[in-house]
Structure formats: structure tokens, C-alpha cells
């Protein structure tokens, strides 16, 4: 059985009305482990197991770690996730429920990641959350499915953390001849490492990250994400935390699906009508999902 599933492609009347064009949702929130991450991480885990890996290592307390834990359980490979003390109780419980071993180490991701690297043996495969061509190959299949369903979008909306989703979607668009179709890349203001790279003309490290969209919290995007801006249209756009959370709450009512503020950043470009004027035709939104938000946490922010 494949680790990821073929997700629904749904027309959204509320979002179509908001932008005055036809909005389509690729429902990655329906994936096992709750986000698109299982596409790429599942693909990478299968590859590493075929090469003889006897354990999967991760240092992500977010959706990447959850996808590794899910893949390991399905493939019968033990998983070790090292997370910092800041990781929520909920994230630890979700990892634990997948049967992963969880070690809490250090006060930041940097320390947890360094410790995870120090534990790595020759029999282990380390799964990076976004900077691995195997991940991009897996993520690319979401575009294959959209095209197979008969939709050739005129614009694509997604969000960017470290840029793995962007790299995969661009790869999928390339092999379907959609290289000229613009990708609108959403970030929240406190997590805008992709916009910073475009401004600087190279990937740069943000001095700090802030805000609710924790799954967008990569201080620097991968080289591949930046390189794409020289090969095809990719337009960075920013929304506030408030807009991202409001979009999650609106989406919950409109489409009965709970997503993280990271995903809300993409949805907010439509709900708040922040796409540039002239976007027309069929607009595909990657509803990337995420397991770390709860109704309670969104409502608390939403007030
Ligand atoms: C990982 C993740 C992102 C960001 O993806 P990148 O590949 O790091 O750019 C966005 N949304 C959700 C829900 C995620 O899990």
C-alpha cells in the first residue's frame, strides 16, 4: 500500500467568490499524518529502507516528524525523533501514538537537531524536513494528480517554510508543461525567509522567527527554492498572523476542515483577496494541512 493517498480536488465556491476567479482546493489536509509531508517523506523513507536503513531519525516536532513516524510504523522501521523542550505536549503525544521513540533534548531546535545528528549511526537514515530531492519528487505527485483529474491551473497558491513544497510543486508543474504558470508563495510576516531570499538575491538567514505559523519556521530557505525564482515565475506574498488564523477559521466553516495557520497563510491570500489584480481562470490552492493546530488554539488567537 502506498504511504500517501490520492487527495480530493474540490472546487471552492466561497474562495471563488472572494477572488472573482475559479478556486480549486487540493486537499492535502486529508493525507495520513495530516499534511502533504507524507508524499515526500514517505518516498524518501521507502528509498532509504530499500538501501538498508534500519532506523529513521528526525529532529522535527512538527508535521515532518509526524510523517516520518507514520512512514516508519507502516514500513516496520523504528523511528527516533529528537525534539526541543519547546515542543508542545500535543506534538509529543501524536509522535508517541505513531509508536516513535521521542527524546526531548535542548532548548531550541538547533540543539535538538545537533543531538539527533550525534546519535546517527551508519544504519540510520536522517530525514530532512525540506532539503532533499527525494522529498521534492514525492511532493511533485500532487501536481500529477491535479493534471490527471483534468485541471490545468492558470495560477498556483501555496505556502513556503523551507521551500520543499515549493520545489516539489514546481517539479510537478515542469513535467506537465506548466512552467509559465505563476506560483504565489505565501508566508506570514514573521516567517518570511523566502521573501528575504528574493530581496537579497540569495538565501539568507533571518535573525529571528516569530508568530503562529510554526510550520513555516525555517530561518533560511533551501538553495533549490531560491534557484526556482530564476527559472520560472514565483511571487512571494505576505499575510499577517491574524489574517492566517482568520482564514483557518473561515475555512473550517466553509469546508469543514481544520488546518494550521501555515496553511491559513495560503488561504488568506484568497480570503483577504491579496493576490495581484489580473489573476484569472483556474486558481489551484494547495491546502497543505497540518496536525499541530486545534480548534481551541485557533479560537484563542482569533478571540
Ligand atoms: C512543512 C509544512 C509547510 C512548509 O513546507 P516547506 O516544504 O518547509 O516549505 C507548510 N505547511 C505545513 C502544514 C507543513 O507541514
Short mmCIF file of C-alpha atoms and ligand atoms in Angstrom, two decimals:
data_model
loop_
_atom_site.label_atom_id
_atom_site.label_comp_id
_atom_site.label_asym_id
_atom_site.label_seq_id
_atom_site.Cartn_x
_atom_site.Cartn_y
_atom_site.Cartn_z
CA UNK A 1 0.00 0.00 0.00
CA UNK A 2 1.30 3.48 -0.81
CA UNK A 3 2.15 5.66 2.18
CA UNK A 4 0.38 8.74 0.79
CA UNK A 5 -3.10 8.80 -0.71
CA UNK A 6 -4.63 10.46 -3.76
CA UNK A 7 -6.37 13.52 -2.31
CA UNK A 8 -9.61 15.16 -3.46
CA UNK A 9 -9.58 18.13 -5.83
CA UNK A 10 -12.56 20.31 -4.87
CA UNK A 11 -13.99 23.48 -6.32
CA UNK A 12 -14.48 26.16 -3.64
CA UNK A 13 -17.43 28.47 -4.16
CA UNK A 14 -16.60 30.71 -1.15
CA UNK A 15 -12.99 31.21 -2.30
CA UNK A 16 -14.04 31.61 -5.94
CA UNK A 17 -16.38 34.38 -4.85
CA UNK A 18 -13.61 36.02 -2.80
CA UNK A 19 -11.21 36.29 -5.76
CA UNK A 20 -13.59 36.57 -8.70
CA UNK A 21 -11.99 33.55 -10.38
CA UNK A 22 -12.41 29.79 -10.09
CA UNK A 23 -10.68 28.45 -6.96
CA UNK A 24 -9.70 24.78 -6.63
CA UNK A 25 -8.54 23.05 -3.46
CA UNK A 26 -6.00 20.22 -3.47
CA UNK A 27 -6.92 18.70 -0.12
CA UNK A 28 -3.56 17.61 1.31
CA UNK A 29 -5.05 18.03 4.78
CA UNK A 30 -6.61 14.59 4.15
CA UNK A 31 -3.24 12.83 3.94
CA UNK A 32 -2.22 10.32 6.60
CA UNK A 33 -0.31 12.27 9.28
CA UNK A 34 -2.32 15.37 8.33
CA UNK A 35 -0.23 17.15 5.71
CA UNK A 36 1.40 16.88 2.27
CA UNK A 37 4.67 15.96 4.03
CA UNK A 38 3.98 12.23 3.80
CA UNK A 39 4.28 12.42 -0.01
CA UNK A 40 7.93 13.37 0.04
CA UNK A 41 8.92 11.85 3.35
CA UNK A 42 7.15 8.59 2.51
CA UNK A 43 9.00 8.46 -0.81
CA UNK A 44 12.34 9.18 0.90
CA UNK A 45 11.70 6.61 3.66
CA UNK A 46 10.93 3.90 1.10
CA UNK A 47 14.12 4.79 -0.75
CA UNK A 48 16.27 4.71 2.39
CA UNK A 49 14.75 1.44 3.56
CA UNK A 50 15.46 -0.16 0.16
CA UNK A 51 19.06 0.96 0.69
CA UNK A 52 19.16 -0.88 4.02
CA UNK A 53 18.30 1.79 6.60
CA UNK A 54 17.33 0.17 9.89
CA UNK A 55 16.13 3.28 11.69
CA UNK A 56 14.71 6.65 10.69
CA UNK A 57 15.91 9.75 12.54
CA UNK A 58 14.19 13.13 12.64
CA UNK A 59 14.51 16.31 14.69
CA UNK A 60 11.09 17.71 13.82
CA UNK A 61 8.34 18.04 16.40
CA UNK A 62 6.02 19.16 13.61
CA UNK A 63 4.46 17.61 10.54
CA UNK A 64 7.77 16.33 9.14
CA UNK A 65 8.44 14.30 12.30
CA UNK A 66 4.87 13.01 12.25
CA UNK A 67 5.24 11.90 8.65
CA UNK A 68 8.49 10.07 9.48
CA UNK A 69 6.79 8.38 12.44
CA UNK A 70 3.85 7.32 10.28
CA UNK A 71 6.10 6.02 7.48
CA UNK A 72 8.26 4.10 9.97
CA UNK A 73 5.22 2.44 11.54
CA UNK A 74 3.85 1.42 8.13
CA UNK A 75 7.21 0.17 6.87
CA UNK A 76 8.10 -1.59 10.12
CA UNK A 77 11.19 0.57 10.67
CA UNK A 78 11.89 2.04 14.14
CA UNK A 79 11.80 5.85 14.37
CA UNK A 80 13.64 8.17 16.73
CA UNK A 81 12.59 11.82 16.92
CA UNK A 82 14.66 14.28 18.97
CA UNK A 83 12.67 17.40 19.84
CA UNK A 84 13.47 20.50 21.92
CA UNK A 85 11.80 21.30 25.25
CA UNK A 86 9.63 23.88 23.49
CA UNK A 87 7.74 21.15 21.61
CA UNK A 88 4.10 21.03 22.66
CA UNK A 89 2.63 18.23 24.72
CA UNK A 90 0.24 17.60 21.84
CA UNK A 91 3.06 17.05 19.31
CA UNK A 92 4.79 14.62 21.67
CA UNK A 93 1.55 12.69 22.14
CA UNK A 94 0.96 12.45 18.39
CA UNK A 95 4.51 11.14 17.83
CA UNK A 96 4.08 8.72 20.69
CA UNK A 97 0.78 7.45 19.25
CA UNK A 98 2.60 6.59 16.00
CA UNK A 99 4.99 4.45 18.04
CA UNK A 100 8.03 6.69 17.57
CA UNK A 101 10.65 6.97 20.29
CA UNK A 102 10.78 10.61 21.39
CA UNK A 103 13.80 12.15 23.12
CA UNK A 104 13.45 15.68 24.47
CA UNK A 105 16.79 17.49 24.29
CA UNK A 106 17.86 21.14 24.42
CA UNK A 107 16.05 24.44 24.48
CA UNK A 108 15.90 25.02 20.73
CA UNK A 109 15.57 23.07 17.51
CA UNK A 110 19.27 23.77 16.83
CA UNK A 111 20.33 21.80 19.91
CA UNK A 112 17.83 19.01 19.34
CA UNK A 113 18.98 18.66 15.74
CA UNK A 114 22.66 18.60 16.73
CA UNK A 115 21.97 15.88 19.28
CA UNK A 116 19.99 13.86 16.70
CA UNK A 117 22.95 14.10 14.29
CA UNK A 118 25.31 12.91 17.02
CA UNK A 119 23.20 9.76 17.53
CA UNK A 120 23.22 8.84 13.84
CA UNK A 121 24.89 5.52 13.03
CA UNK A 122 25.70 4.00 9.63
CA UNK A 123 22.41 2.06 9.78
CA UNK A 124 20.30 5.18 10.30
CA UNK A 125 18.68 7.42 7.68
CA UNK A 126 18.18 11.06 8.68
CA UNK A 127 15.07 12.63 7.15
CA UNK A 128 15.47 16.33 6.44
CA UNK A 129 12.16 18.25 6.62
CA UNK A 130 12.57 20.08 3.28
CA UNK A 131 16.03 20.00 1.67
CA UNK A 132 16.22 16.62 -0.09
CA UNK A 133 15.49 15.94 -3.81
CA UNK A 134 13.75 12.71 -2.77
CA UNK A 135 11.20 14.80 -0.88
CA UNK A 136 10.61 17.05 -3.88
CA UNK A 137 10.00 14.00 -6.11
CA UNK A 138 7.34 12.81 -3.69
CA UNK A 139 5.68 16.23 -3.31
CA UNK A 140 5.57 16.59 -7.12
CA UNK A 141 2.96 13.82 -7.34
CA UNK A 142 0.30 16.19 -6.04
CA UNK A 143 0.51 18.11 -9.31
CA UNK A 144 0.47 14.86 -11.33
CA UNK A 145 -2.87 14.08 -9.66
CA UNK A 146 -4.34 17.52 -10.38
CA UNK A 147 -3.41 17.25 -14.07
CA UNK A 148 -4.71 13.66 -14.25
CA UNK A 149 -8.02 14.96 -12.81
CA UNK A 150 -8.23 17.26 -15.84
CA UNK A 151 -7.26 20.61 -14.32
CA UNK A 152 -4.50 22.74 -15.86
CA UNK A 153 -4.30 25.69 -13.45
CA UNK A 154 -3.65 29.30 -14.51
CA UNK A 155 -2.10 30.09 -11.11
CA UNK A 156 -0.98 28.06 -8.07
CA UNK A 157 -1.07 29.24 -4.45
CA UNK A 158 0.99 27.52 -1.75
CA UNK A 159 2.99 28.44 1.35
CA UNK A 160 6.73 28.33 1.93
CA UNK A 161 8.63 27.26 5.03
CA UNK A 162 11.99 25.82 3.97
CA UNK A 163 10.80 25.53 0.38
CA UNK A 164 10.41 21.77 -0.06
CA UNK A 165 6.75 22.01 -1.04
CA UNK A 166 7.58 24.79 -3.50
CA UNK A 167 10.43 22.76 -5.03
CA UNK A 168 8.20 19.69 -5.42
CA UNK A 169 5.22 21.56 -6.86
CA UNK A 170 7.49 23.34 -9.34
CA UNK A 171 8.96 19.98 -10.39
CA UNK A 172 5.47 18.55 -10.92
CA UNK A 173 4.47 21.63 -12.94
CA UNK A 174 7.59 21.34 -15.08
CA UNK A 175 6.87 17.78 -16.18
CA UNK A 176 3.30 18.77 -17.09
CA UNK A 177 4.43 21.75 -19.17
CA UNK A 178 3.20 24.32 -16.63
CA UNK A 179 6.49 26.21 -16.28
CA UNK A 180 4.96 29.52 -17.33
CA UNK A 181 2.15 29.34 -14.76
CA UNK A 182 2.86 31.63 -11.79
CA UNK A 183 3.20 30.26 -8.26
CA UNK A 184 2.11 32.64 -5.49
CA UNK A 185 4.17 31.78 -2.41
CA UNK A 186 2.57 32.76 0.90
CA UNK A 187 4.39 33.41 4.18
CA UNK A 188 3.43 35.11 7.40
CA UNK A 189 5.33 38.33 8.14
CA UNK A 190 7.34 36.79 10.99
CA UNK A 191 8.45 33.76 8.94
CA UNK A 192 9.26 35.41 5.61
CA UNK A 193 12.57 33.69 4.78
CA UNK A 194 11.60 33.20 1.14
CA UNK A 195 10.75 36.87 0.61
CA UNK A 196 14.06 37.74 2.31
CA UNK A 197 15.94 35.48 -0.13
CA UNK A 198 14.24 37.10 -3.13
CA UNK A 199 15.10 40.57 -1.76
CA UNK A 200 18.73 39.66 -1.08
CA UNK A 201 19.27 37.73 -4.32
CA UNK A 202 20.34 34.60 -2.39
CA UNK A 203 19.08 32.53 0.55
CA UNK A 204 19.76 34.47 3.75
CA UNK A 205 19.27 33.57 7.39
CA UNK A 206 16.59 35.54 9.23
CA UNK A 207 17.85 36.84 12.59
CA UNK A 208 14.65 35.63 14.27
CA UNK A 209 11.31 33.98 13.59
CA UNK A 210 8.01 34.94 15.13
CA UNK A 211 4.32 34.23 15.03
CA UNK A 212 1.76 31.45 14.97
CA UNK A 213 2.62 29.73 11.67
CA UNK A 214 5.21 27.44 13.26
CA UNK A 215 5.35 25.07 10.27
CA UNK A 216 6.75 27.95 8.18
CA UNK A 217 9.56 28.45 10.69
CA UNK A 218 12.71 27.80 8.65
CA UNK A 219 15.24 30.59 9.18
CA UNK A 220 16.61 30.06 5.69
CA UNK A 221 15.05 28.53 2.58
CA UNK A 222 16.86 25.81 0.66
CA UNK A 223 19.00 26.71 -2.37
CA UNK A 224 16.57 24.95 -4.71
CA UNK A 225 13.64 27.15 -3.61
CA UNK A 226 15.66 30.26 -4.36
CA UNK A 227 17.06 28.91 -7.66
CA UNK A 228 13.48 28.43 -8.90
CA UNK A 229 12.93 32.19 -8.84
CA UNK A 230 15.46 32.42 -11.70
CA UNK A 231 13.74 29.67 -13.72
CA UNK A 232 10.00 30.39 -13.52
CA UNK A 233 7.55 32.91 -12.05
CA UNK A 234 7.38 32.55 -8.25
CA UNK A 235 5.94 35.55 -6.45
CA UNK A 236 6.39 35.92 -2.65
CA UNK A 237 3.43 37.44 -0.78
CA UNK A 238 2.94 38.03 2.93
CA UNK A 239 -0.01 37.97 5.29
CA UNK A 240 -0.33 38.80 9.00
CA UNK A 241 -0.78 36.13 11.68
CA UNK A 242 -4.27 37.47 12.22
CA UNK A 243 -5.17 37.03 8.53
CA UNK A 244 -3.76 33.48 8.55
CA UNK A 245 -5.76 32.48 11.62
CA UNK A 246 -8.95 34.16 10.37
CA UNK A 247 -8.53 32.22 7.11
CA UNK A 248 -8.26 28.94 9.07
CA UNK A 249 -11.47 29.74 10.95
CA UNK A 250 -13.32 30.72 7.76
CA UNK A 251 -12.07 27.57 6.02
CA UNK A 252 -13.25 25.44 8.93
CA UNK A 253 -16.77 26.80 8.46
CA UNK A 254 -16.71 26.75 4.65
CA UNK A 255 -15.03 23.39 4.06
CA UNK A 256 -15.28 21.65 7.45
CA UNK A 257 -11.54 21.01 7.59
CA UNK A 258 -9.14 22.18 10.30
CA UNK A 259 -5.74 23.38 9.05
CA UNK A 260 -2.73 25.06 10.65
CA UNK A 261 -2.00 28.79 10.39
CA UNK A 262 0.84 27.85 7.98
CA UNK A 263 -1.84 26.64 5.58
CA UNK A 264 -4.01 29.59 6.57
CA UNK A 265 -1.33 31.86 5.06
CA UNK A 266 -2.15 30.45 1.60
CA UNK A 267 -5.89 30.56 2.21
CA UNK A 268 -5.62 34.17 3.43
CA UNK A 269 -4.27 35.27 0.04
CA UNK A 270 -7.70 34.32 -1.31
CA UNK A 271 -9.99 35.15 1.61
CA UNK A 272 -8.36 38.56 2.08
CA UNK A 273 -8.13 38.98 -1.71
CA UNK A 274 -4.39 39.67 -1.59
CA UNK A 275 -3.50 38.11 -4.94
CA UNK A 276 -2.31 40.65 -7.50
CA UNK A 277 -5.03 42.06 -9.78
CA UNK A 278 -5.41 40.16 -13.04
CA UNK A 279 -5.27 36.65 -11.57
CA UNK A 280 -7.99 34.87 -13.53
CA UNK A 281 -9.14 31.48 -14.74
CA UNK A 282 -8.48 28.44 -12.56
CA UNK A 283 -6.54 29.08 -9.35
CA UNK A 284 -5.21 25.99 -7.58
CA UNK A 285 -4.65 26.26 -3.81
CA UNK A 286 -2.51 23.62 -2.14
CA UNK A 287 -4.35 23.03 1.15
CA UNK A 288 -1.20 21.72 2.82
CA UNK A 289 -2.97 20.89 6.11
CA UNK A 290 -1.04 20.30 9.33
CA UNK A 291 -1.73 18.42 12.56
CA UNK A 292 -0.47 20.81 15.21
CA UNK A 293 -3.44 23.19 15.39
CA UNK A 294 -6.59 22.61 17.41
CA UNK A 295 -9.93 24.42 17.30
CA UNK A 296 -9.10 25.67 20.78
CA UNK A 297 -5.68 27.11 19.79
CA UNK A 298 -7.16 28.90 16.76
CA UNK A 299 -10.09 30.28 18.70
CA UNK A 300 -7.78 31.52 21.45
CA UNK A 301 -5.85 33.55 18.87
CA UNK A 302 -8.98 34.54 16.99
CA UNK A 303 -10.53 35.90 20.22
C1 LIG B 1 6.13 21.66 6.29
C2 LIG B 1 4.92 22.45 6.12
C3 LIG B 1 4.91 23.64 5.37
C4 LIG B 1 6.15 24.21 4.75
O1 LIG B 1 6.72 23.35 3.81
P1 LIG B 1 8.22 23.57 3.31
O2 LIG B 1 8.48 22.40 2.46
O3 LIG B 1 9.09 23.60 4.53
O4 LIG B 1 8.25 24.85 2.58
C5 LIG B 1 3.72 24.30 5.23
N1 LIG B 1 2.58 23.86 5.79
C6 LIG B 1 2.54 22.72 6.50
C7 LIG B 1 1.25 22.29 7.10
C8 LIG B 1 3.70 21.97 6.70
O5 LIG B 1 3.66 20.85 7.40
#
